[in-house]
Short mmCIF file of C-alpha atoms in Angstrom, two decimals:
data_model
loop_
_atom_site.label_atom_id
_atom_site.label_comp_id
_atom_site.label_asym_id
_atom_site.label_seq_id
_atom_site.Cartn_x
_atom_site.Cartn_y
_atom_site.Cartn_z
CA MET A 1432 55.38 39.08 42.21
CA ILE A 1433 52.73 40.63 44.41
CA LEU A 1434 54.80 43.80 44.87
CA TYR A 1435 55.15 44.11 41.11
CA GLN A 1436 51.37 43.81 40.69
CA LEU A 1437 50.82 46.41 43.41
CA ALA A 1438 53.23 48.79 41.70
CA LYS A 1439 51.50 48.32 38.34
CA ARG A 1440 48.07 49.00 39.86
CA LEU A 1441 49.38 52.10 41.65
CA GLU A 1442 50.77 53.38 38.35
CA GLN A 1443 47.48 52.62 36.58
CA ARG A 1444 45.56 54.47 39.32
CA LYS A 1445 47.90 57.46 38.96
CA GLN A 1446 47.39 57.56 35.19
CA LEU A 1447 43.61 57.34 35.55
CA THR A 1448 43.62 60.16 38.09
CA GLN A 1449 45.67 62.38 35.77
CA THR A 1450 43.32 61.62 32.87
CA ILE A 1451 40.30 62.43 35.04
CA LEU A 1452 41.84 65.78 35.98
CA THR A 1453 42.48 66.73 32.35
CA SER A 1454 39.30 65.38 30.77
CA GLY A 1455 36.52 67.80 29.91
CA ASP A 1456 33.99 65.13 28.95
CA GLU A 1457 31.72 64.35 31.92
CA GLN A 1458 30.69 60.96 30.53
CA ALA A 1459 34.33 59.99 30.02
CA VAL A 1460 35.14 61.16 33.56
CA ASP A 1461 32.38 58.94 34.98
CA GLN A 1462 33.80 55.95 33.13
CA LEU A 1463 37.36 56.77 34.24
CA VAL A 1464 36.24 57.12 37.86
CA SER A 1465 34.62 53.68 37.63
CA GLN A 1466 37.84 52.23 36.21
CA ARG A 1467 39.86 53.89 38.97
CA GLU A 1468 37.52 52.43 41.62
CA GLN A 1469 38.02 48.96 40.12
CA VAL A 1470 41.79 49.41 40.17
CA GLU A 1471 41.63 50.58 43.80
CA GLU A 1472 39.56 47.54 44.76
CA GLN A 1473 42.12 45.27 43.08
CA LEU A 1474 44.88 47.17 44.85
CA PHE A 1475 43.30 46.72 48.27
CA THR A 1476 42.56 43.05 47.60
CA GLN A 1477 46.16 42.44 46.56
CA ALA A 1478 47.49 44.40 49.55
CA ASN A 1479 45.30 42.40 51.93
CA ARG A 1480 46.53 39.14 50.42
CA TRP A 1481 50.12 40.32 50.76
CA SER A 1482 49.48 41.30 54.37
CA ALA A 1483 47.87 37.95 55.12
CA GLU A 1484 50.96 36.18 53.83
CA GLY A 1485 52.94 37.77 56.67
CA ASN A 1486 54.75 40.57 54.87
CA ASP A 1487 55.72 43.77 56.67
CA GLU A 1488 52.75 45.98 57.55
CA PHE A 1489 54.71 49.25 57.40
CA VAL A 1490 55.14 48.92 53.64
CA LEU A 1491 51.38 48.57 53.18
CA ALA A 1492 50.79 51.90 54.89
CA GLY A 1493 52.50 53.60 51.95
CA LEU A 1494 50.14 51.95 49.47
CA VAL A 1495 46.87 53.26 50.89
CA PRO A 1496 45.74 56.28 48.85
CA ASP A 1497 44.86 59.44 50.75
CA SER A 1498 41.16 60.02 51.15
CA GLU A 1499 41.80 63.68 50.29
CA CYS A 1500 42.73 62.60 46.74
CA ASP A 1501 39.21 61.38 45.95
CA LEU A 1502 38.02 63.27 42.89
CA ASP A 1503 34.54 61.82 42.70
CA GLY A 1504 33.29 63.60 45.81
CA GLU A 1505 32.83 60.53 47.97
#
């Protein structure tokens, strides 16, 4: 179940990132970036819980988003 939730959050993050890239409205982009940050926090929390339950660490390495992909300049 946890892997399913991780996959859904990764997909949601991907969709938010695409919307951010195509949006011309700065206010909408700020809101989308906030939503993406919330999804990322949920993703990391879920991944940490999965890791704590003794699941394979090498799979988690594939779930961590690249820092180069940050669109909000942080």
